[in-house]
Amino acid sequence: MKSKKIIALALACMMTVGAFAGCAKKKSDSVVDWTMIAFMAGKELNEGNEIQEEIAKKTGVRVKESWNTAQDVASAVGTMIASNDLPDLIDGGNGSKMLAEAGMLVAWDDYLKKDEFKNLKEMFSDKQWELFRQADGHIYWANVFGKTYGEPKSRTHNDEAFWVQVRVLEWANYPIIETLDEYFDLLQKYAEANPKNADGVDVIPYTALCEGWRYFCVENAPQFLDGYPNDGSVLVNLDDPDNPKIEDYNVTPTAHMYFKKLNEVYNAGIMDQEFATMDYDTYIAKLASGAVLGMCDQNWDFAQINNTFIDKGFDKLGYNYIPLGLVAEKGQTKNQWHAYADVPNVSSGVAVTTKCKDPDKAFKFLNQCLDQEIHDLRFWGIKDVDYKVGDDGLYYRTEEMRKNWQNDAFRAKHVCNYSYLPQWGGTHRDGKNAMKPEDQESEFFATLSEPLKKAFEKYNYTSYGDFLRSEHITKLGFWYPMYSHSNDMNSTTDYGAAWVRMGECKHEWLPKVITSKDFETDWAAYQKAYADCKPELFLAEMQKELDRRAALGK
Amino acid sequence: MSLIENDAPALKSKTTKADIKRQSILLIIAGLYVIYGIVFYYLPLLGWIMAFQNYKPRDGLFGSEFVGLKWFKFLFEDKTFLRVLRNTLAMGVINLVATTITAIGFAILLSEVRNVLGKKIVQTISYLPHFLSWIVVTSIVRDAFATKGMINELLLNLHIIKTPISYFMETKYFWPIVAISNVWKETGWNAIIYLATITAIDPSLYEAAAMDGAGRWQKIKNITLPGIRSTIIILLIMNIGNVINAGFEIQYLLGLGVLLPVSQTIDIYVLNYGMSNFSLGTAAGIFKTFVSMILIFTFNYIAKKTGDERLF
């Protein structure tokens, strides 16, 4: 009995000490510590991260980022609202509108009018800023991605594609893959010839994630196959350019063809037999093991595995992925997998919450993030430590610097991107360099693994976008992307309830039709269940929003 | 009042000032508990108003627009909700029956073990899983039932099946998997209370039965089971209110994709809908409370009618 008491006492002491330890750390008075949450998978930085400290010295702000990988972002945000537990800065994702409606975000309007916040103002045109305006007449956030400063320099493809490991292309002698049939045929043949990886892992020719909001991996390919850009929840038919029309990609012949193909490859054992019950972590683990030859996904959703590949030496084996822009019919030129224009997603972005004690300072900090000096620190690092400047003024890295920046452990203690704070792509303000190293020509090619380099040479491509063979459309409709309207719908409205039910219906039925033994019957049942969700209510609302935006853009 | 007092003067003694003074400390302590109950159990019920409103956090509880029974109507017209209700009740009942029977069986088996050390070891090991969080148990279950997991390996090696079964790709396996996981996790823990009751049964009854020539089985049937009968009933009444809490974590973590139609419970529904639409979530929560109360009262009433132990 006595020993139990002693143990209990010891435990109590340890906990008290633990609780106080958090308070004991001394930090300089001039720097404020803020928190930020983004609903994405990310890596947390080490305490005292070197570039973070450097930025703190210059701006007086240190932001502790946390990453929340909730299955359902709106629920997670709802929980935050209900408990009134918010960080200082937030990217509320699909829950952004809820936060604004709950009165928990600070309006940007006054700041955007002032000259000292001109970096923020510069992010979008006046018309574009109007798209961010909410029903109550205020602007509460700004999306930080997809913005080009000056000349476009992008060499990456951050968006959706059918991906294939570069070793598969090499094995088949770098063919041009256009259709689903060719794609799955290639995966199957490769897997038959190479059933196991060098380390004995069985290859999985194709997999598809269908967990939570990430089920776009299985769900939205029909829009791309038909040559439309990623409006996300609907198609915008431009047959009559003055009268854009909303259409539903879930019921098109291409949707039928695509899911029938998936059904065929599933039953042939080419598709991962457990795809429908994978959660995101399992999916990423599968990709990181190098076993998966191909999948359909957004690059940002799985890009984190690239550093793992380097760690394990998989990049040298050609496990890295190449994006393919597949189309419904061979020879189809209508193809917008890769967007050559900027795409502001107005439904979410970085926001300052009412929890932040000093919003003036917060906006000043966001503005400073776009100062060239801070921007360079975030993405290029410290001069002569992380990059060098050549005689021609061009930034470059040595082999060692590159290795460091690809190493997760090094990044955690040294690199601080603040990747969900305002940022630019495109050309540096000096007119020579790229805003981000991955867009700098020399750096881009120097960081490619050998098999990737070979593929770029063989195809004679200079950017990932080239692989998608998309049309060079540099000006998209002003309404684009329409998903920024559907993203934050919920069951409080009729059309929102229809949208939620359509989502549930697809979550349930898509895996069912893919794994079906009698595809046509199940497909008909699915289409009927889908029609019961009253998609027409949702589509009518989307048409209304499309008309509103089209009028705004005129 | 006076009538009653006249009828039973000896039973009803008047509370005097002296009594109050003497028990003042006790009254204060009791009062604190009453306040605690009001603050933490009854005041939050004010939030139920949300179910009858179009609740907006900015407008608050008293500023939001009233919409009557709109959300309850929404619930009962919603196919998903009806299915969710079915799943919850089905899994709740299966879990309750499975865990109760295994716990009683396990307790009786364990009580028959004569080797004290062996008994202690088995008991400790068997209740440890109770302390694992569901997220850990879920990973174990996921691995065990995977296509290349240990269950498939076992069945293959025993030549019971020829090809591995994808347990998570077919809806019919899901409820049994949840039940098995619950049994695995809770049997040892639930058995503790039955074991304690069995220990409290007068040993002379067993001795007397042995003299009359009763065997082990007869002793279990005629002494042990009747001896723990009242405990079983009390626990059943208490747990029946929990039928509607069929679970959240295991269904949320394991029931993805094709399994959604059989895996979603009311709690998951409330999370999915209620956290972006507080009014609807509250309506679902109120409904859940009423179902729980009806179940408890009904079962309690039946217990009362059959002359058994009851809760109130």
Short mmCIF file of N, CA, C and O in Angstrom, two decimals, chain A residues 9-48:
data_model
loop_
_atom_site.label_atom_id
_atom_site.label_comp_id
_atom_site.label_asym_id
_atom_site.label_seq_id
_atom_site.Cartn_x
_atom_site.Cartn_y
_atom_site.Cartn_z
N LEU A 9 2.63 9.70 -5.51
CA LEU A 9 3.22 10.99 -5.18
C LEU A 9 4.27 11.38 -6.23
O LEU A 9 4.29 12.49 -6.74
N ALA A 10 5.09 10.39 -6.59
CA ALA A 10 6.13 10.65 -7.58
C ALA A 10 5.51 11.08 -8.90
O ALA A 10 5.95 12.04 -9.54
N LEU A 11 4.46 10.38 -9.28
CA LEU A 11 3.79 10.72 -10.54
C LEU A 11 3.24 12.14 -10.50
O LEU A 11 3.38 12.91 -11.45
N ALA A 12 2.60 12.46 -9.36
CA ALA A 12 2.02 13.79 -9.23
C ALA A 12 3.09 14.86 -9.36
O ALA A 12 2.91 15.87 -10.03
N CYS A 13 4.24 14.60 -8.72
CA CYS A 13 5.34 15.56 -8.79
C CYS A 13 5.80 15.74 -10.24
O CYS A 13 5.98 16.85 -10.71
N MET A 14 5.94 14.59 -10.93
CA MET A 14 6.42 14.67 -12.31
C MET A 14 5.49 15.52 -13.16
O MET A 14 5.91 16.33 -13.97
N MET A 15 4.18 15.31 -12.94
CA MET A 15 3.22 16.05 -13.76
C MET A 15 3.27 17.55 -13.47
O MET A 15 3.19 18.36 -14.38
N THR A 16 3.42 17.87 -12.17
CA THR A 16 3.49 19.29 -11.82
C THR A 16 4.71 19.92 -12.46
O THR A 16 4.64 20.99 -13.06
N VAL A 17 5.85 19.22 -12.33
CA VAL A 17 7.07 19.74 -12.93
C VAL A 17 6.88 19.92 -14.43
O VAL A 17 7.22 20.95 -15.00
N GLY A 18 6.24 18.92 -15.05
CA GLY A 18 6.00 18.97 -16.49
C GLY A 18 5.17 20.19 -16.86
O GLY A 18 5.44 20.88 -17.83
N ALA A 19 4.16 20.45 -16.03
CA ALA A 19 3.27 21.57 -16.33
C ALA A 19 4.00 22.91 -16.22
O ALA A 19 3.77 23.82 -17.00
N PHE A 20 4.90 22.99 -15.23
CA PHE A 20 5.59 24.26 -15.06
C PHE A 20 6.71 24.45 -16.08
O PHE A 20 7.05 25.56 -16.43
N ALA A 21 7.26 23.32 -16.54
CA ALA A 21 8.39 23.41 -17.47
C ALA A 21 8.01 24.24 -18.68
O ALA A 21 8.80 24.99 -19.22
N GLY A 22 6.74 24.10 -19.11
CA GLY A 22 6.28 24.83 -20.29
C GLY A 22 6.36 26.33 -20.08
O GLY A 22 6.55 27.08 -21.03
N CYS A 23 6.20 26.77 -18.84
CA CYS A 23 6.16 28.21 -18.59
C CYS A 23 7.55 28.78 -18.39
O CYS A 23 7.73 29.99 -18.46
N ALA A 24 8.48 27.88 -18.11
CA ALA A 24 9.77 28.38 -17.64
C ALA A 24 10.63 28.97 -18.76
O ALA A 24 11.51 29.78 -18.50
N LYS A 25 10.34 28.55 -20.00
CA LYS A 25 11.20 29.00 -21.09
C LYS A 25 11.16 30.52 -21.25
O LYS A 25 10.10 31.13 -21.32
N LYS A 26 12.32 31.08 -21.36
CA LYS A 26 12.37 32.54 -21.53
C LYS A 26 12.52 32.86 -23.00
O LYS A 26 13.31 32.28 -23.72
N LYS A 27 11.71 33.78 -23.44
CA LYS A 27 11.86 34.22 -24.82
C LYS A 27 11.99 35.73 -24.81
O LYS A 27 11.46 36.40 -23.93
N SER A 28 12.65 36.25 -25.80
CA SER A 28 12.87 37.69 -25.78
C SER A 28 11.53 38.41 -25.85
O SER A 28 10.59 37.97 -26.48
N ASP A 29 11.47 39.58 -25.21
CA ASP A 29 10.19 40.27 -25.04
C ASP A 29 9.65 40.85 -26.33
O ASP A 29 8.45 40.99 -26.51
N SER A 30 10.54 41.18 -27.24
CA SER A 30 10.09 41.90 -28.42
C SER A 30 9.38 40.99 -29.42
O SER A 30 8.70 41.48 -30.31
N VAL A 31 9.55 39.67 -29.27
CA VAL A 31 8.95 38.76 -30.24
C VAL A 31 7.66 38.17 -29.68
O VAL A 31 7.65 37.66 -28.57
N VAL A 32 6.55 38.26 -30.42
CA VAL A 32 5.33 37.62 -29.96
C VAL A 32 5.24 36.21 -30.56
O VAL A 32 5.72 35.97 -31.66
N ASP A 33 4.66 35.30 -29.78
CA ASP A 33 4.47 33.94 -30.25
C ASP A 33 3.02 33.73 -30.60
O ASP A 33 2.15 33.88 -29.77
N TRP A 34 2.78 33.37 -31.86
CA TRP A 34 1.42 33.10 -32.29
C TRP A 34 1.29 31.66 -32.73
O TRP A 34 2.28 30.98 -33.01
N THR A 35 0.04 31.22 -32.80
CA THR A 35 -0.21 29.87 -33.28
C THR A 35 -0.97 29.95 -34.60
O THR A 35 -1.67 30.92 -34.87
N MET A 36 -0.80 28.92 -35.41
CA MET A 36 -1.54 28.85 -36.67
C MET A 36 -1.96 27.41 -36.92
O MET A 36 -1.19 26.48 -36.66
N ILE A 37 -3.16 27.22 -37.43
CA ILE A 37 -3.60 25.87 -37.79
C ILE A 37 -3.98 25.86 -39.26
O ILE A 37 -4.63 26.78 -39.76
N ALA A 38 -3.52 24.81 -39.96
CA ALA A 38 -3.97 24.58 -41.34
C ALA A 38 -4.43 23.14 -41.42
O ALA A 38 -3.88 22.26 -40.75
N PHE A 39 -5.47 22.91 -42.23
CA PHE A 39 -6.03 21.56 -42.30
C PHE A 39 -5.37 20.75 -43.41
O PHE A 39 -5.98 20.40 -44.40
N MET A 40 -4.11 20.51 -43.22
CA MET A 40 -3.30 19.81 -44.20
C MET A 40 -2.29 18.97 -43.44
O MET A 40 -1.99 19.27 -42.29
N ALA A 41 -1.76 17.97 -44.14
CA ALA A 41 -0.66 17.24 -43.52
C ALA A 41 0.58 18.10 -43.64
O ALA A 41 0.85 18.64 -44.70
N GLY A 42 1.31 18.28 -42.55
CA GLY A 42 2.52 19.07 -42.63
C GLY A 42 3.50 18.60 -41.57
O GLY A 42 3.17 17.77 -40.74
N LYS A 43 4.72 19.12 -41.63
CA LYS A 43 5.72 18.74 -40.64
C LYS A 43 5.89 19.91 -39.67
O LYS A 43 6.03 21.06 -40.09
N GLU A 44 5.90 19.59 -38.38
CA GLU A 44 6.10 20.66 -37.40
C GLU A 44 7.58 21.00 -37.30
O GLU A 44 8.44 20.13 -37.44
N LEU A 45 7.85 22.27 -37.07
CA LEU A 45 9.24 22.71 -36.97
C LEU A 45 9.76 22.48 -35.56
O LEU A 45 9.00 22.46 -34.60
N ASN A 46 11.08 22.33 -35.46
CA ASN A 46 11.69 22.22 -34.14
C ASN A 46 11.64 23.56 -33.44
O ASN A 46 11.62 24.61 -34.07
N GLU A 47 11.65 23.49 -32.12
CA GLU A 47 11.76 24.70 -31.32
C GLU A 47 13.09 25.38 -31.67
O GLU A 47 14.12 24.71 -31.75
N GLY A 48 13.08 26.68 -31.90
CA GLY A 48 14.32 27.38 -32.21
C GLY A 48 14.81 27.16 -33.62
O GLY A 48 16.01 27.31 -33.91
#
